[in-house]
XYZ file of C-alpha atoms in Angstrom:
538
model
C -113.012 73.207 9.658
C -113.285 75.195 12.878
C -116.618 76.947 13.508
C -117.329 79.942 15.706
C -120.342 80.508 17.893
C -123.656 81.647 16.441
C -124.133 85.438 16.378
C -127.082 87.662 15.500
C -127.257 89.732 12.324
C -129.811 91.761 10.352
C -130.446 91.642 6.592
C -127.375 89.423 6.018
C -125.143 92.440 6.701
C -121.958 90.651 7.719
C -118.588 91.338 6.082
C -114.894 90.847 6.717
C -112.686 93.907 6.486
C -110.499 94.058 3.341
C -107.527 92.923 5.434
C -109.577 90.169 7.147
C -108.575 91.462 10.591
C -112.075 92.591 11.595
C -115.676 91.558 11.060
C -118.528 94.031 10.575
C -122.049 93.075 11.648
C -125.314 95.009 11.602
C -127.825 94.088 14.306
C -131.010 96.136 13.964
C -129.786 99.731 14.484
C -126.267 98.899 15.726
C -122.946 98.325 14.005
C -120.620 95.862 15.725
C -116.934 95.354 14.923
C -115.304 92.114 16.059
C -111.720 90.950 15.817
C -111.530 88.023 13.425
C -108.944 86.149 15.503
C -110.809 86.149 18.831
C -114.274 87.466 17.843
C -114.161 89.881 20.749
C -116.070 93.124 20.222
C -113.667 95.944 19.343
C -116.177 98.687 18.486
C -119.924 99.189 18.596
C -121.997 102.143 17.425
C -125.656 102.991 17.715
C -126.682 104.340 14.319
C -128.927 107.385 14.549
C -131.529 106.572 11.910
C -133.917 109.357 12.857
C -135.119 111.000 9.636
C -134.157 114.486 8.516
C -136.723 117.288 8.943
C -137.700 116.977 5.278
C -138.160 113.215 5.507
C -140.011 113.626 8.804
C -142.491 115.955 7.156
C -143.089 113.414 4.421
C -143.373 110.527 6.876
C -145.811 112.356 9.125
C -148.551 111.895 6.536
C -148.137 108.111 6.654
C -149.497 105.766 9.277
C -145.980 104.555 10.065
C -144.517 107.980 10.776
C -141.366 108.841 12.685
C -143.089 108.138 15.983
C -143.111 104.450 15.073
C -139.337 104.181 14.848
C -139.375 103.112 18.512
C -141.965 100.864 20.052
C -143.392 101.034 23.559
C -140.501 99.026 25.004
C -137.956 101.432 23.583
C -136.639 98.909 21.053
C -136.114 100.104 17.503
C -138.701 98.966 14.978
C -137.815 97.502 11.594
C -138.348 100.947 10.028
C -135.175 102.131 11.795
C -133.026 99.086 11.132
C -129.855 99.255 9.081
C -130.355 98.192 5.459
C -126.835 98.745 4.069
C -123.404 98.444 5.691
C -119.883 98.196 4.406
C -116.143 98.789 4.808
C -114.005 101.351 3.059
C -111.200 99.884 0.962
C -108.560 100.571 3.641
C -110.715 99.447 6.607
C -110.528 102.958 8.107
C -114.244 103.722 7.867
C -117.536 101.858 8.012
C -120.976 103.010 6.933
C -124.441 102.080 8.094
C -127.486 103.251 6.148
C -131.228 103.067 6.724
C -132.980 103.380 3.376
C -136.425 103.801 4.927
C -135.429 107.001 6.732
C -132.887 108.160 4.126
C -129.917 108.365 6.503
C -126.294 107.246 6.098
C -123.956 107.278 9.113
C -120.171 106.940 8.800
C -117.793 105.953 11.595
C -114.025 105.770 11.935
C -112.434 102.623 13.294
C -109.432 104.366 14.900
C -111.512 107.122 16.509
C -114.684 105.951 18.211
C -115.944 109.522 18.725
C -115.655 110.602 15.058
C -118.790 110.297 12.934
C -120.483 111.783 9.875
C -124.100 111.837 8.785
C -125.679 112.062 5.338
C -129.367 112.891 4.961
C -131.001 112.065 1.652
C -133.939 114.416 2.130
C -137.073 114.347 -0.009
C -135.429 112.421 -2.851
C -135.244 109.315 -0.655
C -132.599 106.613 -0.488
C -132.553 103.207 -2.127
C -128.929 102.160 -1.800
C -125.665 103.417 -0.303
C -122.202 101.993 -0.907
C -118.537 102.938 -0.842
C -116.635 104.135 -3.878
C -113.417 102.168 -4.513
C -111.223 104.974 -3.117
C -112.791 104.599 0.347
C -113.320 108.359 0.691
C -116.584 108.799 -1.220
C -120.052 107.316 -0.779
C -122.564 106.662 -3.557
C -126.216 107.274 -2.649
C -128.935 106.186 -5.089
C -132.221 108.058 -4.695
C -135.725 106.754 -5.170
C -137.505 106.766 -8.531
C -134.191 106.880 -10.405
C -133.822 110.616 -9.856
C -130.072 110.805 -9.336
C -126.892 109.404 -7.857
C -125.172 111.564 -5.263
C -121.456 111.068 -4.627
C -120.514 112.466 -1.205
C -116.836 113.140 -0.465
C -115.607 112.607 3.089
C -112.524 114.726 2.323
C -114.197 117.912 1.092
C -117.768 117.375 2.242
C -118.955 118.289 -1.253
C -121.550 116.387 -3.255
C -121.587 115.548 -6.953
C -124.940 114.824 -8.599
C -125.546 112.591 -11.612
C -129.075 112.678 -12.985
C -131.392 109.838 -14.013
C -129.649 106.492 -13.484
C -131.592 103.634 -15.061
C -131.173 101.185 -12.185
C -130.076 101.654 -8.555
C -128.750 98.111 -8.103
C -127.066 97.514 -11.461
C -126.121 99.366 -14.612
C -122.968 100.961 -13.220
C -119.349 99.961 -12.663
C -115.910 101.238 -11.736
C -112.846 100.383 -13.767
C -110.414 98.103 -11.951
C -107.962 100.940 -11.351
C -110.852 102.986 -9.832
C -110.184 105.832 -12.283
C -113.452 105.879 -14.203
C -117.062 105.438 -13.114
C -119.532 104.385 -15.822
C -123.263 104.795 -15.285
C -126.204 103.856 -17.492
C -128.610 106.781 -17.658
C -131.905 107.539 -19.350
C -132.378 110.968 -20.917
C -135.364 111.918 -23.081
C -136.578 108.293 -23.100
C -133.271 107.048 -24.549
C -130.561 104.887 -22.994
C -127.245 106.680 -22.582
C -123.950 106.040 -20.825
C -121.907 108.517 -18.841
C -118.186 108.115 -18.115
C -116.932 110.074 -15.096
C -113.404 110.673 -13.844
C -113.375 109.597 -10.183
C -109.957 111.216 -9.629
C -111.291 114.645 -10.620
C -114.413 114.932 -8.475
C -116.411 112.771 -10.901
C -116.064 115.159 -13.802
C -118.006 114.090 -16.885
C -115.565 112.767 -19.494
C -117.867 111.250 -22.103
C -121.592 110.927 -22.621
C -122.992 108.954 -25.563
C -126.194 107.119 -26.569
C -126.482 103.344 -26.246
C -127.896 101.092 -28.970
C -130.321 99.471 -26.524
C -133.994 100.303 -26.357
C -134.578 99.119 -22.784
C -131.221 98.352 -21.195
C -131.067 95.628 -18.549
C -127.541 96.126 -17.228
C -123.878 96.663 -18.099
C -120.691 94.784 -17.273
C -117.209 96.280 -17.595
C -114.392 94.007 -18.730
C -111.483 93.340 -16.330
C -109.162 95.229 -18.683
C -111.478 98.244 -18.658
C -111.470 98.518 -22.457
C -114.895 97.121 -23.301
C -118.366 97.293 -21.857
C -121.029 94.618 -22.326
C -124.514 96.108 -22.610
C -127.634 94.022 -23.111
C -131.345 94.477 -23.690
C -134.209 93.827 -21.291
C -135.906 90.492 -20.566
C -137.855 90.343 -23.848
C -134.972 90.541 -26.332
C -131.796 88.445 -26.441
C -129.259 90.959 -27.734
C -125.874 92.037 -26.412
C -123.598 94.859 -27.535
C -119.885 95.382 -26.925
C -119.113 99.084 -26.547
C -115.834 100.885 -25.910
C -115.585 103.695 -23.369
C -115.353 106.050 -26.346
C -118.875 105.027 -27.403
C -118.005 102.825 -30.398
C -120.016 99.625 -30.881
C -117.424 96.970 -31.777
C -119.563 93.850 -31.501
C -123.131 92.558 -31.423
C -124.367 89.138 -30.393
C -127.801 87.589 -30.843
C -128.139 83.790 -31.103
C -130.000 82.027 -33.872
C -132.758 81.028 -33.560
C -134.076 83.691 -31.205
C -134.627 82.090 -27.764
C -137.621 84.357 -27.153
C -136.430 85.764 -23.834
C -133.553 87.992 -22.850
C -130.167 87.586 -21.210
C -130.074 86.573 -17.558
C -126.363 86.393 -16.714
C -123.109 87.762 -18.114
C -119.598 86.958 -16.830
C -116.217 88.150 -18.081
C -113.196 85.886 -18.069
C -110.559 87.358 -15.681
C -108.246 88.005 -18.652
C -110.976 89.830 -20.593
C -110.447 87.452 -23.543
C -113.806 85.702 -23.190
C -117.365 86.622 -22.270
C -119.955 84.099 -21.083
C -123.593 84.936 -21.850
C -126.604 82.942 -20.619
C -130.366 83.272 -20.875
C -133.584 81.401 -20.192
C -132.878 78.709 -22.797
C -130.317 76.802 -20.687
C -127.486 77.678 -23.075
C -124.232 79.440 -22.222
C -122.515 81.161 -25.160
C -118.770 81.797 -24.959
C -117.697 84.855 -26.964
C -114.078 85.633 -27.791
C -112.689 89.153 -27.836
C -111.204 89.107 -31.352
C -114.436 89.060 -33.376
C -116.995 88.887 -30.526
C -118.464 85.740 -32.049
C -119.421 82.609 -30.140
C -116.655 79.999 -30.139
C -118.689 77.532 -28.078
C -122.226 76.966 -26.837
C -122.697 74.987 -23.643
C -126.051 73.213 -23.612
C -127.555 71.977 -20.382
C -127.331 68.190 -20.632
C -129.677 65.970 -18.658
C -127.493 62.939 -19.326
C -123.900 63.309 -18.171
C -121.469 61.561 -20.547
C -118.499 59.374 -19.733
C -115.376 61.212 -18.619
C -117.146 63.596 -16.248
C -116.743 63.449 -12.462
C -120.116 63.124 -10.736
C -120.315 63.726 -6.995
C -123.591 63.193 -5.119
C -124.435 64.204 -1.562
C -124.977 61.088 0.578
C -128.570 60.590 1.650
C -129.241 61.166 5.345
C -125.627 61.950 6.205
C -126.608 64.714 8.650
C -128.603 62.259 10.756
C -125.696 59.829 10.775
C -123.067 62.413 11.736
C -125.438 64.534 13.889
C -124.248 67.594 12.007
C -120.643 67.198 13.128
C -117.541 66.350 11.153
C -117.394 65.871 7.427
C -118.193 63.213 4.862
C -117.098 62.770 1.265
C -119.566 62.927 -1.587
C -120.545 59.687 -3.270
C -118.723 59.155 -6.552
C -121.119 58.081 -9.333
C -119.926 56.427 -12.505
C -121.207 58.080 -15.706
C -123.269 58.045 -17.820
C -125.873 59.408 -15.453
C -129.226 61.187 -15.896
C -129.663 64.357 -13.844
C -132.865 64.823 -11.834
C -134.446 67.840 -13.557
C -136.973 70.106 -11.857
C -139.747 68.913 -14.162
C -139.259 65.231 -13.395
C -137.807 65.366 -9.899
C -139.996 64.389 -6.983
C -138.918 66.488 -4.012
C -137.406 64.296 -1.370
C -137.544 64.804 2.356
C -135.017 67.440 3.569
C -131.780 66.175 5.052
C -132.737 67.597 8.430
C -136.291 68.802 9.073
C -136.211 72.439 10.094
C -138.719 75.221 10.163
C -138.785 77.065 6.827
C -136.224 74.860 5.069
C -138.505 73.385 2.437
C -140.480 76.557 1.925
C -137.324 78.621 1.432
C -135.920 76.136 -1.053
C -139.188 76.029 -2.950
C -139.501 79.789 -3.047
C -135.927 80.135 -4.271
C -136.615 77.701 -7.095
C -139.858 79.412 -8.061
C -138.262 82.858 -8.090
C -135.450 81.618 -10.289
C -137.915 80.521 -13.005
C -136.267 78.728 -15.895
C -132.917 78.889 -17.571
C -129.433 79.611 -16.301
C -129.402 81.207 -12.843
C -125.647 81.694 -12.329
C -122.409 81.687 -14.309
C -119.100 82.524 -12.638
C -115.424 82.138 -13.507
C -112.903 81.386 -10.796
C -110.117 83.903 -10.184
C -107.682 82.187 -12.573
C -110.273 81.685 -15.301
C -109.546 77.965 -15.540
C -113.019 76.916 -14.367
C -116.568 78.072 -15.122
C -119.459 77.442 -12.752
C -122.963 77.059 -14.209
C -126.246 76.672 -12.353
C -129.621 76.138 -13.979
C -133.196 76.289 -12.723
C -133.883 73.146 -14.739
C -131.782 71.227 -12.194
C -131.638 73.415 -9.062
C -129.777 70.801 -7.015
C -126.816 70.587 -9.401
C -123.652 72.641 -9.893
C -121.858 72.157 -13.205
C -118.131 72.942 -13.508
C -116.558 73.439 -16.933
C -112.842 73.299 -17.652
C -110.938 75.924 -19.670
C -107.728 73.946 -20.294
C -105.793 76.550 -22.316
C -106.614 79.833 -20.561
C -103.892 80.129 -17.964
C -102.741 83.505 -16.714
C -99.481 83.240 -18.600
C -101.216 82.643 -21.908
C -103.695 85.442 -21.181
C -100.979 87.973 -20.405
C -99.086 87.164 -23.589
C -102.170 87.169 -25.815
C -101.613 90.770 -26.864
C -98.167 89.887 -28.243
C -99.515 87.144 -30.498
C -100.495 87.709 -34.122
C -104.249 87.597 -34.893
C -103.995 84.125 -36.430
C -102.380 82.758 -33.288
C -105.046 84.351 -31.122
C -107.785 82.873 -33.259
C -106.304 79.381 -33.090
C -105.846 79.755 -29.333
C -109.499 80.732 -28.950
C -110.679 77.783 -31.023
C -108.644 75.379 -28.877
C -110.058 76.875 -25.673
C -113.484 75.306 -25.984
C -114.679 74.448 -22.465
C -115.665 70.930 -21.534
C -117.827 69.638 -18.719
C -115.519 68.425 -15.972
C -117.540 67.919 -12.767
C -121.164 67.767 -11.613
C -122.078 68.247 -7.946
C -125.506 66.900 -6.951
C -127.267 67.808 -3.710
C -130.388 66.775 -1.860
C -131.832 70.295 -1.691
C -131.721 73.174 -4.205
C -128.517 75.194 -4.200
C -128.961 78.665 -2.714
C -125.402 79.975 -3.082
C -122.148 78.928 -4.749
C -118.953 81.006 -4.591
C -115.351 80.581 -5.704
C -112.472 81.219 -3.341
C -111.234 84.804 -3.995
C -107.573 83.969 -3.275
C -105.720 83.559 -6.611
C -103.578 80.893 -4.993
C -106.702 78.906 -4.109
C -108.628 79.451 -7.345
C -109.772 75.847 -7.576
C -111.786 75.833 -4.363
C -115.589 76.187 -4.304
C -118.097 76.510 -1.465
C -121.796 75.686 -1.872
C -124.816 76.304 0.379
C -128.186 74.551 0.093
C -130.214 75.991 2.981
C -129.330 73.073 5.259
C -127.227 72.605 8.390
C -124.075 72.184 6.345
C -121.671 73.660 3.815
C -120.285 71.832 0.795
C -116.698 72.133 -0.432
C -115.108 71.141 -3.715
C -111.430 71.497 -4.595
C -109.077 70.474 -7.388
C -105.940 71.226 -5.345
C -106.023 68.154 -3.145
C -102.588 66.615 -2.612
C -102.697 62.835 -2.221
C -99.736 60.936 -0.831
C -98.808 57.762 -2.726
C -99.780 55.456 0.118
C -103.109 57.221 0.551
C -104.237 56.610 -3.003
C -105.740 53.104 -2.592
C -107.843 54.240 0.367
C -110.177 56.153 -1.937
C -112.645 53.482 -2.821
C -114.084 53.683 -6.300
C -111.826 56.544 -7.322
C -108.822 56.226 -9.590
C -105.769 58.366 -9.880
C -107.629 60.861 -12.065
C -110.425 61.341 -9.526
C -107.862 61.919 -6.780
C -107.061 65.269 -8.414
C -110.274 66.673 -6.911
C -112.289 66.148 -3.767
C -115.847 66.972 -2.680
C -116.919 67.025 0.960
C -120.039 67.700 3.015
C -119.217 69.606 6.205
C -121.800 69.785 8.976
C -122.340 72.973 10.974
C -122.294 72.038 14.702
C -125.395 73.995 15.711
C -128.896 73.004 16.740
C -130.895 75.430 14.617
C -128.907 76.783 11.711
C -129.481 76.699 7.965
C -126.767 77.961 5.635
C -128.716 80.129 3.204
C -125.754 82.137 1.944
C -121.983 82.200 2.314
C -119.222 84.756 1.843
C -115.515 84.045 1.585
C -112.991 86.071 3.551
C -110.765 88.221 1.294
C -107.754 85.992 2.018
C -109.747 82.854 1.191
C -108.946 81.124 4.493
C -112.379 81.407 6.060
C -115.987 82.123 5.250
C -119.175 83.568 6.700
C -122.192 81.264 6.833
C -125.440 83.219 6.908
C -128.853 82.108 8.140
C -132.012 84.225 8.207
C -131.202 86.086 11.441
C -127.895 84.569 12.568
C -124.441 83.767 11.220
C -121.258 81.944 12.086
C -117.768 81.765 10.625
C -115.796 78.745 9.476
C -112.021 78.636 9.152
C -109.818 76.020 7.556
C -107.459 74.009 9.710
C -104.071 73.324 8.130
C -101.985 70.272 8.810
C -98.478 70.949 10.080
C -95.881 71.023 7.339
C -98.406 71.199 4.520
C -98.119 74.986 3.896
C -101.760 75.269 3.012
C -101.885 72.074 0.939
C -103.701 68.937 1.866
C -106.275 70.816 3.917
C -108.434 68.901 6.304
C -112.003 69.797 7.136
């Protein structure tokens, strides 16, 4: 892989444009646009985060009033730094918001002089983001008072009262037509459906069966909505956009704690549900019953690929180049958090061990992440019981072709197809430090490629699309023909002080952003000539 230089960033606000031609970065109170091919600065704006008169009056009563937005040296203080930034869907506009002062600034990429400003006022600002059409901005106020949708076309605002959560509990349908929002009216959970093409006109409003809703998740088809209870009750409901409850799921026996993660299969045929009991339940969309339950296994059986990060490889390679994982022959016992003695970090660095420990402690127990790849053929599972491991499950009979033709099958055929689509554990990736981030490649043509970060001076790659030439097969020591179908590599980041705490793929899947606490860099794949994207080298 080719790596760029190290650049500054604030609050991990770094994002490729939807077309991957530009890169947006927030540095304190500035927005910087770079070209992704040369990383030269194309645009830069100073975001005016000075509060509105109403907010200024409220801030004047606090010790950290508006006068503290600039220190004695003239540099902006953290109270005036950008907290939210993002691209519109067509890369025409960018926004930068400061939640502490309640200000959102919008800029146009083609016209450096054009700008717009949104002031939240006394209601405050918690979050600001783009609507899918790229011409409206959603602003969530403090205390769950309302959501304000500002239109850049008309300048008008639409208000929706009493959202339950500012960071979850809402979704847009894939075609961007409808906006669903979980609301709380008269101490009861309700759901509002709004038509985004008609100035967010209310279409439906109905009560939810939940008593204290945790979040919602809209299916990829847009027909069903998964709604689940808070952290004290393990119960999930499947609701249509018309308000009909078509399914309910609660495992037996009761795990005692609520649902932590929910993930839809890209086809909408399956729903993965996980909680604090280290079990992942796979529901099918015909009866909304569980067709499989994936238990976290501490002993990996025969037939599973086990890849382990080599010990001390960063010291050997000096953080440059790449090295393959060690292939372990099953059966193998995983080092769980309860029994594992923390080893020395791969490369001693300030804050590495503390950050890993804090991440593990915040995660608690149970499943911390479940995610399907873009084709739905693989399911990623991470658990706090083994924070250094990434488990990959195989869905052998859920290809896109079978998913698209599922509606044409009779119910008996669909039921038999669901029963034969029970996932099996395929691969386990083991690392020296706890995993902080794991993301699938967003390109449908590269669905079987995974990137993992562990808070170290490296990034870890796994792929099932590796093409092995016949004469190259024997060179893989300890790996047979079956293992050659996948590859796992440790790639060092050539920097003195850099820890990959998070990563973000580019929309085209050919590069990624590696994020540290206050800096970032980009990594791009290098293709061999004549391979057409296959047989990639790191």
